[in-house]
Short mmCIF file of C-alpha atoms in Angstrom, two decimals:
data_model
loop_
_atom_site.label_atom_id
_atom_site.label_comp_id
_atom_site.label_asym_id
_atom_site.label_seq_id
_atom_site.Cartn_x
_atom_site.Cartn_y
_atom_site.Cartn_z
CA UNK A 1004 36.74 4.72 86.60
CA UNK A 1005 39.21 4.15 83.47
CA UNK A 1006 37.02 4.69 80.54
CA UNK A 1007 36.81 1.49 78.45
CA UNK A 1008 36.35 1.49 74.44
CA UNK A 1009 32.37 0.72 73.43
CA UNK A 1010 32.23 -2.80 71.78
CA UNK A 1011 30.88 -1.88 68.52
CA UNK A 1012 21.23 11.88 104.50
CA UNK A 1013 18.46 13.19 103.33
CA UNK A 1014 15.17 11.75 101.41
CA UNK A 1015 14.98 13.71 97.89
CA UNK A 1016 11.73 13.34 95.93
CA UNK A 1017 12.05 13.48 92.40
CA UNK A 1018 12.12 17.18 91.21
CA UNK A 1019 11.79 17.27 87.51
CA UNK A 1020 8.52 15.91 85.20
CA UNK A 1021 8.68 12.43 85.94
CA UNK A 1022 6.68 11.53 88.99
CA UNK A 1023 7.90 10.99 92.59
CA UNK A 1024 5.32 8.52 94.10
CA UNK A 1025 5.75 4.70 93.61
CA UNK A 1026 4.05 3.20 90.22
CA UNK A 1027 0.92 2.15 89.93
CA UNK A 1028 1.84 -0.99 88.97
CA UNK A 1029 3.62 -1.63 92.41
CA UNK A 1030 1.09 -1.62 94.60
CA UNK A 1031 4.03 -2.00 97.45
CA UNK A 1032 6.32 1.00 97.80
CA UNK A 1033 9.64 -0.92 97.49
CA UNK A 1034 11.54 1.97 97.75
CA UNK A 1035 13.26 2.05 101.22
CA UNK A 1036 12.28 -1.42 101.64
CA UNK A 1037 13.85 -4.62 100.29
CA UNK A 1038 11.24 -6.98 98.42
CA UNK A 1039 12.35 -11.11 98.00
CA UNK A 1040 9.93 -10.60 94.64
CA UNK A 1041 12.53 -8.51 93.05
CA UNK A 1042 15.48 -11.33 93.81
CA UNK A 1043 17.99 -11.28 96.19
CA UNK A 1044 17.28 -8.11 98.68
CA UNK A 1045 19.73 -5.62 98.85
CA UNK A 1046 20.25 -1.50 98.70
CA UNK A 1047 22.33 0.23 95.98
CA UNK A 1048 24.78 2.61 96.59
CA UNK A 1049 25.46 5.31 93.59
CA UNK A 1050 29.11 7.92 93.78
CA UNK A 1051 28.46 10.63 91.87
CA UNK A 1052 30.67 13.29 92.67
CA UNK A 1053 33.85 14.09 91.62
CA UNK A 1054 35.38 16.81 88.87
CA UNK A 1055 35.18 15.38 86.01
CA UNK A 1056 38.33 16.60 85.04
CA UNK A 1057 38.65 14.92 81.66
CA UNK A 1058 34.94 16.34 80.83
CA UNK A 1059 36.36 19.60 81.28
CA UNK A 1060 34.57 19.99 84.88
CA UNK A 1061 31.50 19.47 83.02
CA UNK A 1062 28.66 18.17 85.23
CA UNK A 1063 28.80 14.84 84.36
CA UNK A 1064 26.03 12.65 86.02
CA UNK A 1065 24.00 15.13 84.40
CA UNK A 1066 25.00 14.30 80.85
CA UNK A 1067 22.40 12.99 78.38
CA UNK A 1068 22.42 9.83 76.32
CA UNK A 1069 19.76 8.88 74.57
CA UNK A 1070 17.42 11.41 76.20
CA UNK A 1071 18.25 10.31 79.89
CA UNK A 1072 20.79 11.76 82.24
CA UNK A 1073 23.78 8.79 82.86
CA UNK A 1074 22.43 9.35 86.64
CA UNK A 1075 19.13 8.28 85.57
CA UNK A 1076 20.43 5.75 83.57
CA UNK A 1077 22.23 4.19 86.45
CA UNK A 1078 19.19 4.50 89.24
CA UNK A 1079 16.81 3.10 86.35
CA UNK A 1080 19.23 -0.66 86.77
CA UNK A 1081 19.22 -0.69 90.63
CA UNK A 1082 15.36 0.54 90.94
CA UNK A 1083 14.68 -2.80 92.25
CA UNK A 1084 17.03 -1.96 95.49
CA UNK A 1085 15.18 -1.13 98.47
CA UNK A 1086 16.82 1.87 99.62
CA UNK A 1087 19.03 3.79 96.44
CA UNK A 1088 21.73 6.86 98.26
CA UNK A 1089 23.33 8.51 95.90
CA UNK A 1090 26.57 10.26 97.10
CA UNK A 1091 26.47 13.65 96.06
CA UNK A 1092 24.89 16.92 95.66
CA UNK A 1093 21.19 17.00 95.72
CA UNK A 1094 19.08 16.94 92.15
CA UNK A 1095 16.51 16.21 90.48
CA UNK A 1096 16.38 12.40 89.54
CA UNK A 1097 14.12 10.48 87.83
CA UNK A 1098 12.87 8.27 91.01
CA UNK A 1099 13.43 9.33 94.66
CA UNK A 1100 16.84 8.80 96.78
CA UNK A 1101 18.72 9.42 99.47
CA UNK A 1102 21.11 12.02 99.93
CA UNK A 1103 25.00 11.64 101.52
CA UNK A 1104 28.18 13.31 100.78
CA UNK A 1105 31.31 12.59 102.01
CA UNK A 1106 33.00 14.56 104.84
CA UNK A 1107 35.12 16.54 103.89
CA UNK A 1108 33.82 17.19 100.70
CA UNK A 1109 36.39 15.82 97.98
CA UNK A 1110 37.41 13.56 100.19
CA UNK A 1111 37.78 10.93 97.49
CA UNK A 1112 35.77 7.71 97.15
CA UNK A 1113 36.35 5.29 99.32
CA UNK A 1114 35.47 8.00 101.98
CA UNK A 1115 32.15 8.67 99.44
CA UNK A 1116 31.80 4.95 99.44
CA UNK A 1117 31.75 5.35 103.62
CA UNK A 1118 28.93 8.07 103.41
CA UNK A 1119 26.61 6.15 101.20
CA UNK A 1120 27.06 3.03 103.61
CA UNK A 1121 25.84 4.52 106.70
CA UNK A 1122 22.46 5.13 104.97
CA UNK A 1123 21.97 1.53 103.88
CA UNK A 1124 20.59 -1.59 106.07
CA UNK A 1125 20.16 -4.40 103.35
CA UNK A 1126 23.12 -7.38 103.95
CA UNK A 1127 24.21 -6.83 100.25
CA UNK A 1128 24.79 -3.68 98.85
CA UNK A 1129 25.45 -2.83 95.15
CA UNK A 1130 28.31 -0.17 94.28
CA UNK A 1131 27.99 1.90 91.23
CA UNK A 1132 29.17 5.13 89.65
CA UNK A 1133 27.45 7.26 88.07
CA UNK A 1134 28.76 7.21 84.56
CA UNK A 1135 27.34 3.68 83.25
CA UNK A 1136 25.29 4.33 80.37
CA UNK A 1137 24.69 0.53 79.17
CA UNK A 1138 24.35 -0.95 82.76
CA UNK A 1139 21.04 -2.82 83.00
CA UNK A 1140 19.31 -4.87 85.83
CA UNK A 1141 20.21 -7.94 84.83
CA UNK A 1142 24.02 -7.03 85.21
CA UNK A 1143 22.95 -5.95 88.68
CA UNK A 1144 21.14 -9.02 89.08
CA UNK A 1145 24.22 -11.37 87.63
CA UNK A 1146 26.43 -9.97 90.00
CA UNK A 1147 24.06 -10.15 93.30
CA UNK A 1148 24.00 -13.89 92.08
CA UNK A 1149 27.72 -14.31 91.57
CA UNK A 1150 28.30 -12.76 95.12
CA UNK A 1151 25.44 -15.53 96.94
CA UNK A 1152 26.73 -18.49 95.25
CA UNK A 1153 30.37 -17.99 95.72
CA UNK A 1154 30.46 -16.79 99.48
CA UNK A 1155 33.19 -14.44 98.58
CA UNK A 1156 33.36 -10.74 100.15
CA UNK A 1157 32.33 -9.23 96.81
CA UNK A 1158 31.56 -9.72 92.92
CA UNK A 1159 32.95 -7.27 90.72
CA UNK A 1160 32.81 -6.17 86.88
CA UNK A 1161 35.59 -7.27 84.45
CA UNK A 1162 36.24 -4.76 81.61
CA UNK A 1163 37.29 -6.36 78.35
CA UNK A 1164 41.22 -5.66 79.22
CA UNK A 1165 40.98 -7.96 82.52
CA UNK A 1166 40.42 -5.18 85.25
CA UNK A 1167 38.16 -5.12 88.20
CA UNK A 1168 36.01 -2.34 87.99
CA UNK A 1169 35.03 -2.32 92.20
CA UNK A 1170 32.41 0.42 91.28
CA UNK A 1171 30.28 -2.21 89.32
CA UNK A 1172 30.05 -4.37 92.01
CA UNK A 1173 27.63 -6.08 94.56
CA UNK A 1174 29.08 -6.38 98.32
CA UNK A 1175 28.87 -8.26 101.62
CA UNK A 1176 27.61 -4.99 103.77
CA UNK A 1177 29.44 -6.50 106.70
CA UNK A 1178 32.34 -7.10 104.89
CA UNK A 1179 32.52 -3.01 103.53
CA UNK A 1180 31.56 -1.90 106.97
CA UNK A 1181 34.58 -4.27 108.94
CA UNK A 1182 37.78 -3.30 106.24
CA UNK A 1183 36.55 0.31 105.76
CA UNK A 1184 36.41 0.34 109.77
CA UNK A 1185 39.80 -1.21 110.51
CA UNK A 1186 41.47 1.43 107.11
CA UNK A 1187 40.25 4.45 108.81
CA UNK A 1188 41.81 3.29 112.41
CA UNK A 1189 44.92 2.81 110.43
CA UNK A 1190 45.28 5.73 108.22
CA UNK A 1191 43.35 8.26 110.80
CA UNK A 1192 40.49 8.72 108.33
CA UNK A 1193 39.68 7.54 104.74
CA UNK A 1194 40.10 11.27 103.33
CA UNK A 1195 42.72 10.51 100.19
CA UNK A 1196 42.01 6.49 99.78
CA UNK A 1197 41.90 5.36 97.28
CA UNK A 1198 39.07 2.20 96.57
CA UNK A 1199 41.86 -0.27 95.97
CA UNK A 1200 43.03 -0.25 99.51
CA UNK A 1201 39.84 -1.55 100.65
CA UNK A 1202 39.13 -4.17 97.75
CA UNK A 1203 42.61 -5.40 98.31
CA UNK A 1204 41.52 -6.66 101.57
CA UNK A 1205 38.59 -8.51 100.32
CA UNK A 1206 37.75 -11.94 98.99
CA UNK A 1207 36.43 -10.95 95.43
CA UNK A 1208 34.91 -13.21 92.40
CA UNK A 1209 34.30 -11.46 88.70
CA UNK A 1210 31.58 -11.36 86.62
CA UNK A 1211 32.66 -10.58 83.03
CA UNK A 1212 30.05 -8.03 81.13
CA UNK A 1213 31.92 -5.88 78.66
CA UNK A 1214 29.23 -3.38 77.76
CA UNK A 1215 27.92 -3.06 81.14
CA UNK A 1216 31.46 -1.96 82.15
CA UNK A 1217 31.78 0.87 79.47
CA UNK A 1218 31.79 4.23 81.17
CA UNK A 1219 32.29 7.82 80.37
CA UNK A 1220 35.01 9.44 81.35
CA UNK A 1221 35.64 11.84 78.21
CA UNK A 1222 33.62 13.48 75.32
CA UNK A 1223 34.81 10.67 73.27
CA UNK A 1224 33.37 8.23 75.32
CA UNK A 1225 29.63 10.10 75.64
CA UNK A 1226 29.75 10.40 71.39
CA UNK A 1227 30.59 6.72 71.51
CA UNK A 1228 27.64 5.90 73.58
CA UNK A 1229 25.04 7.97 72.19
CA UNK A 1230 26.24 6.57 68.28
CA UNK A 1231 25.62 2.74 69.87
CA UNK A 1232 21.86 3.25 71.28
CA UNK A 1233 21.35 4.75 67.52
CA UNK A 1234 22.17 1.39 65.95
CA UNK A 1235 19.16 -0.53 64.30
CA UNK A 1236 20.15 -3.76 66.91
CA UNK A 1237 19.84 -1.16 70.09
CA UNK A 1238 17.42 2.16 68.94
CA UNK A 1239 13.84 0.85 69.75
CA UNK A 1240 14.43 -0.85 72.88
CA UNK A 1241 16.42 2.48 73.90
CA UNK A 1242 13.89 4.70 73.07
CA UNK A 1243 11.24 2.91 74.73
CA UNK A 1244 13.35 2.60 78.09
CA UNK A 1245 13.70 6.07 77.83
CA UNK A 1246 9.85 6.65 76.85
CA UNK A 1247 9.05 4.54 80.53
CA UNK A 1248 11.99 6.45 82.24
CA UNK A 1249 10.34 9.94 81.32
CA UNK A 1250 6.78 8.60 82.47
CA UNK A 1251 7.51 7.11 85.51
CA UNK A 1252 6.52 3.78 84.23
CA UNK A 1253 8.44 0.33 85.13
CA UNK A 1254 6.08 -1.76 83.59
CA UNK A 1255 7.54 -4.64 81.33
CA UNK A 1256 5.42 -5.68 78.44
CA UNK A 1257 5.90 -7.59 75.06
CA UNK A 1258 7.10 -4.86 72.59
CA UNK A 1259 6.97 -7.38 69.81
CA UNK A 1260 3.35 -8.08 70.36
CA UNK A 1261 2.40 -4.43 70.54
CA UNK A 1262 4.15 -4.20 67.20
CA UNK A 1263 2.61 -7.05 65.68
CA UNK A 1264 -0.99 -5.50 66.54
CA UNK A 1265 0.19 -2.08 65.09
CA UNK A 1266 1.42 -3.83 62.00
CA UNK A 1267 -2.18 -5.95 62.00
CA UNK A 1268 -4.40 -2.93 62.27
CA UNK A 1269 -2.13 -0.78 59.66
CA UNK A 1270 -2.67 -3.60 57.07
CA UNK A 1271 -6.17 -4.66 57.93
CA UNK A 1272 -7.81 -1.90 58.88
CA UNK A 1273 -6.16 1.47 57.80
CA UNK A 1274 -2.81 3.06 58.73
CA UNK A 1275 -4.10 5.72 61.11
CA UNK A 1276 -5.41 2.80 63.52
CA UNK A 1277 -1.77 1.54 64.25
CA UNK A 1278 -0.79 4.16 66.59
CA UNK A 1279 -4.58 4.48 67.82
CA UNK A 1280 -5.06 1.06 68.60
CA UNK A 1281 -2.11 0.63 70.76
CA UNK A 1282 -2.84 3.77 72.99
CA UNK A 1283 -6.61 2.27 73.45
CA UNK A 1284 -4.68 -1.24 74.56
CA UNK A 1285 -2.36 0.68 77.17
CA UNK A 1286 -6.17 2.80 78.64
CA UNK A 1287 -7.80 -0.72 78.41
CA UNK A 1288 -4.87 -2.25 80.16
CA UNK A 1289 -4.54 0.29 82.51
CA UNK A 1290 -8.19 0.07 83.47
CA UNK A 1291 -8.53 -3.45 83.48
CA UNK A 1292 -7.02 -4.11 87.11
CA UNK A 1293 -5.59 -1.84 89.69
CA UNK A 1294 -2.09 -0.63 87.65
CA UNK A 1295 -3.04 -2.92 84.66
CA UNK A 1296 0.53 -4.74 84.80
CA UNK A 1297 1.87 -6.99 81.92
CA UNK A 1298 -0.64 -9.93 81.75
CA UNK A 1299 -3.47 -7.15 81.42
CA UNK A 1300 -1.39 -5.15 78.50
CA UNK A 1301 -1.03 -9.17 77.05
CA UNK A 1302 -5.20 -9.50 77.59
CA UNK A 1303 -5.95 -6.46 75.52
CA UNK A 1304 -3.57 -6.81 72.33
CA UNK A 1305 -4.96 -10.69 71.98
CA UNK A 1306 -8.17 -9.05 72.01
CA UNK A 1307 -7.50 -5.81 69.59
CA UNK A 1308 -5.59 -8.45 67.45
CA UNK A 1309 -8.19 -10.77 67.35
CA UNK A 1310 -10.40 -7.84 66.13
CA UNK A 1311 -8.10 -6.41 63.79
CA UNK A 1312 -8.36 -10.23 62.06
CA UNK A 1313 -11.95 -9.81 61.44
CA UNK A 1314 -12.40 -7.09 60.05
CA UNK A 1315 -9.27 -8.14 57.33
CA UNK A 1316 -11.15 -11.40 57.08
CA UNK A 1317 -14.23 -9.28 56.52
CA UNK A 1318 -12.67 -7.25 53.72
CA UNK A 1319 -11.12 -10.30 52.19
CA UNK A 1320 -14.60 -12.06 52.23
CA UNK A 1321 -16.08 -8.82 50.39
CA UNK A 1322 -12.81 -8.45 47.94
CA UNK A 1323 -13.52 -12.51 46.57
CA UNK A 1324 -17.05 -12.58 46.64
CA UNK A 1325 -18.47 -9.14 45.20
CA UNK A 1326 -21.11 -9.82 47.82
CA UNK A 1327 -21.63 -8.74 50.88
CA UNK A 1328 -22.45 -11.41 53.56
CA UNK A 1329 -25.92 -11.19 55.51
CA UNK A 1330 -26.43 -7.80 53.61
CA UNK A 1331 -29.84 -6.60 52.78
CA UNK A 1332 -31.21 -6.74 49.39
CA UNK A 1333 -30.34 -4.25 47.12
CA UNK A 1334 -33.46 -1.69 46.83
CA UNK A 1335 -32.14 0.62 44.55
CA UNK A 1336 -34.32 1.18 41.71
CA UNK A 1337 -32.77 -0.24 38.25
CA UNK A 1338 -31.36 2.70 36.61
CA UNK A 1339 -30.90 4.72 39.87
CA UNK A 1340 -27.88 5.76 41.31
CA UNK A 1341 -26.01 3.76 44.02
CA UNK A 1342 -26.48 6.30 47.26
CA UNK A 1343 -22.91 4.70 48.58
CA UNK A 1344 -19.73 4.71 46.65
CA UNK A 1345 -18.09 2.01 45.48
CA UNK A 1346 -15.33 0.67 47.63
CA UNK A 1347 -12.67 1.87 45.20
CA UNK A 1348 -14.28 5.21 45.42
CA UNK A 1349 -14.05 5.29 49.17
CA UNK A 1350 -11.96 7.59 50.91
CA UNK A 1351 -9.00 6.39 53.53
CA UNK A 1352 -10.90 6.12 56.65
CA UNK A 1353 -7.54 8.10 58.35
CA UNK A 1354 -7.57 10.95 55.63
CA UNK A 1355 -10.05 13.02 57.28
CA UNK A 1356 -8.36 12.79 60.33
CA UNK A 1357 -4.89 13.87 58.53
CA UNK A 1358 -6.76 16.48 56.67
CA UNK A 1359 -7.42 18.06 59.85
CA UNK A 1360 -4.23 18.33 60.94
CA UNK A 1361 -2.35 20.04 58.13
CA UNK A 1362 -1.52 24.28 58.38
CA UNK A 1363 -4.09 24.98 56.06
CA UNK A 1364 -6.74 23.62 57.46
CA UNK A 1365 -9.80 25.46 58.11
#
């Protein structure tokens, strides 16, 4: 693909830390087989061969942004697809695929495009390359839509100069499978095609996404991408994609009420109970049903939050009053002294805990 400036046959488990088997929230392995919850079914088709000429021959599905390889990246917007071939050699990837390459190797893409076809079944079939580091599933999803409600053969990216970009792009299967057919009677083969002669022969409708189109073709491009997911607008949901990505999790829950029962429990209760409370909502979440899921992750912050209210309201009560509600009567002798420290005396209920954890510890 032409780089574009950043606005402001095999089955191959998954080989490196994150884990191979379906999640545990998806009781239903979709992979391999299309699922009308997800939306409109359909199987994904990924190219990632090639030199990479302009990165120096570097191997560039493998390079990182923000933490994830741009492979990774690119599988983690089509996981919904019920079967996912990527055209190339064999790696480790974050969730499992299926294997093609082109014959002969090099052959170019359309004739990659080929390969990855034969391994797919689903009547729509989304075309991407491997170099998309802002593509999401909702760009996916917006041009599965575009391509049902306009009938055409295909719907394909615009970049923000006004070109197609056919490898962001959802297809009519039949429609690949007829004109890729009727080019290789004609030219002997699809060995040296290039992608245009086959979109040329389609009925196409665009979908305009300018970040979603951004790829990397040079070092420029990868610096470019990497600087945007550091912005304050883009960092946290970033790092938390790539957080799930590295876990093998593709559950979808309400960051901003997860941060709003951190931020409760730091203020009401003590700063060390922030980070703890949240893990104890993902275990209680995760416990709470078979996979947990969103609505149980939602269940257990209203709860911890609802907690973390009393015991402010507690300290608040304690703070105006000087007394202490439904406390027993002093019996300290007049004169004697108090065997509990006053609450300005008491320690942060976290600085044990951090006192532990320095060097010099004993």
């Amino acid at each position: 693909m032409t780089a574009q400036r950043a606005p402001g046959g095999s089955v191959s488990a998954a080989s490196n830390a994150a884990p191979t088997d379906a999640p545990a929230d998806d009781p239903d392995d979709r992979h391999g087989v299309p699922d009308d919850r997800y939306g409109d079914p359909y199987d994904a088709v990924v190219l990632a061969g090639g030199g990479a000429r302009r990165l120096g021959g570097a191997d560039k599905p493998g390079v990182r942004v923000g933490g994830r390889a741009l492979l990774d990246r690119v599988l983690g917007a089509c996981a919904a697809a019920g079967t996912t071939v990527v055209v190339a050699g064999p790696r480790p990837t974050a969730r499992p695929v299926v294997w093609a390459r082109e014959e002969p190797a090099g052959a170019g893409p359309l004739a990659a495009l080929d390969a990855g076809l034969r391994r797919t079944g689903a009547e729509q079939v989304v075309v991407l390359s491997a170099d998309l580091p802002f593509l999401e599933e909702r760009t996916v999803r917006s041009l599965l839509a575009a391509l049902r409600e306009s009938g055409a053969d295909g719907a394909v990216l615009r970049d923000p100069e006004g070109r197609d970009q056919p490898l962001v792009a959802a297809y009519r299967s039949a429609s690949l499978r007829r004109e890729t057919a009727r080019l290789a009677d004609e030219h002997d083969g699809l060995t040296g095609l290039p992608l245009r002669a086959l979109t040329a022969r389609l009925e196409l409708t665009r979908v305009a996404d300018p970040l979603a189109s951004f790829d990397c073709d040079t070092w420029d491009d990868i610096a470019a991408a990497r600087a945007r997911i550091r912005e304050h607008g883009h960092v946290l949901d970033e790092w938390i994609s790539a957080v799930k990505d590295e876990l093998g999790i593709e559950l979808d829950v309400d960051t901003g009420l997860l941060l709003d029962l951190a931020r409760d429990a730091a203020h009401g209760v003590a700063r060390p109970a922030a980070p703890l409370t949240t893990f104890l909502v993902g275990y209680a979440a995760a416990r709470a049903a078979e996979g947990g899921g969103p609505e149980a992750v939602a269940e257990a912050t209203r709860k911890a939050a609802a907690l973390a209210t009393r015991w402010a309201q507690e300290g608040d009560s304690e703070a105006g009053s000087g007394e202490k509600p439904d406390a027993a009567p002093d019996a300290t002798p007049p004169g004697a002294a108090p065997d509990v420290a006053p609450e300005a005396a008491r320690p942060d209920p976290g600085q044990d805990a951090r006192a532990d954890m320095r060097p010099d510890a004993g």
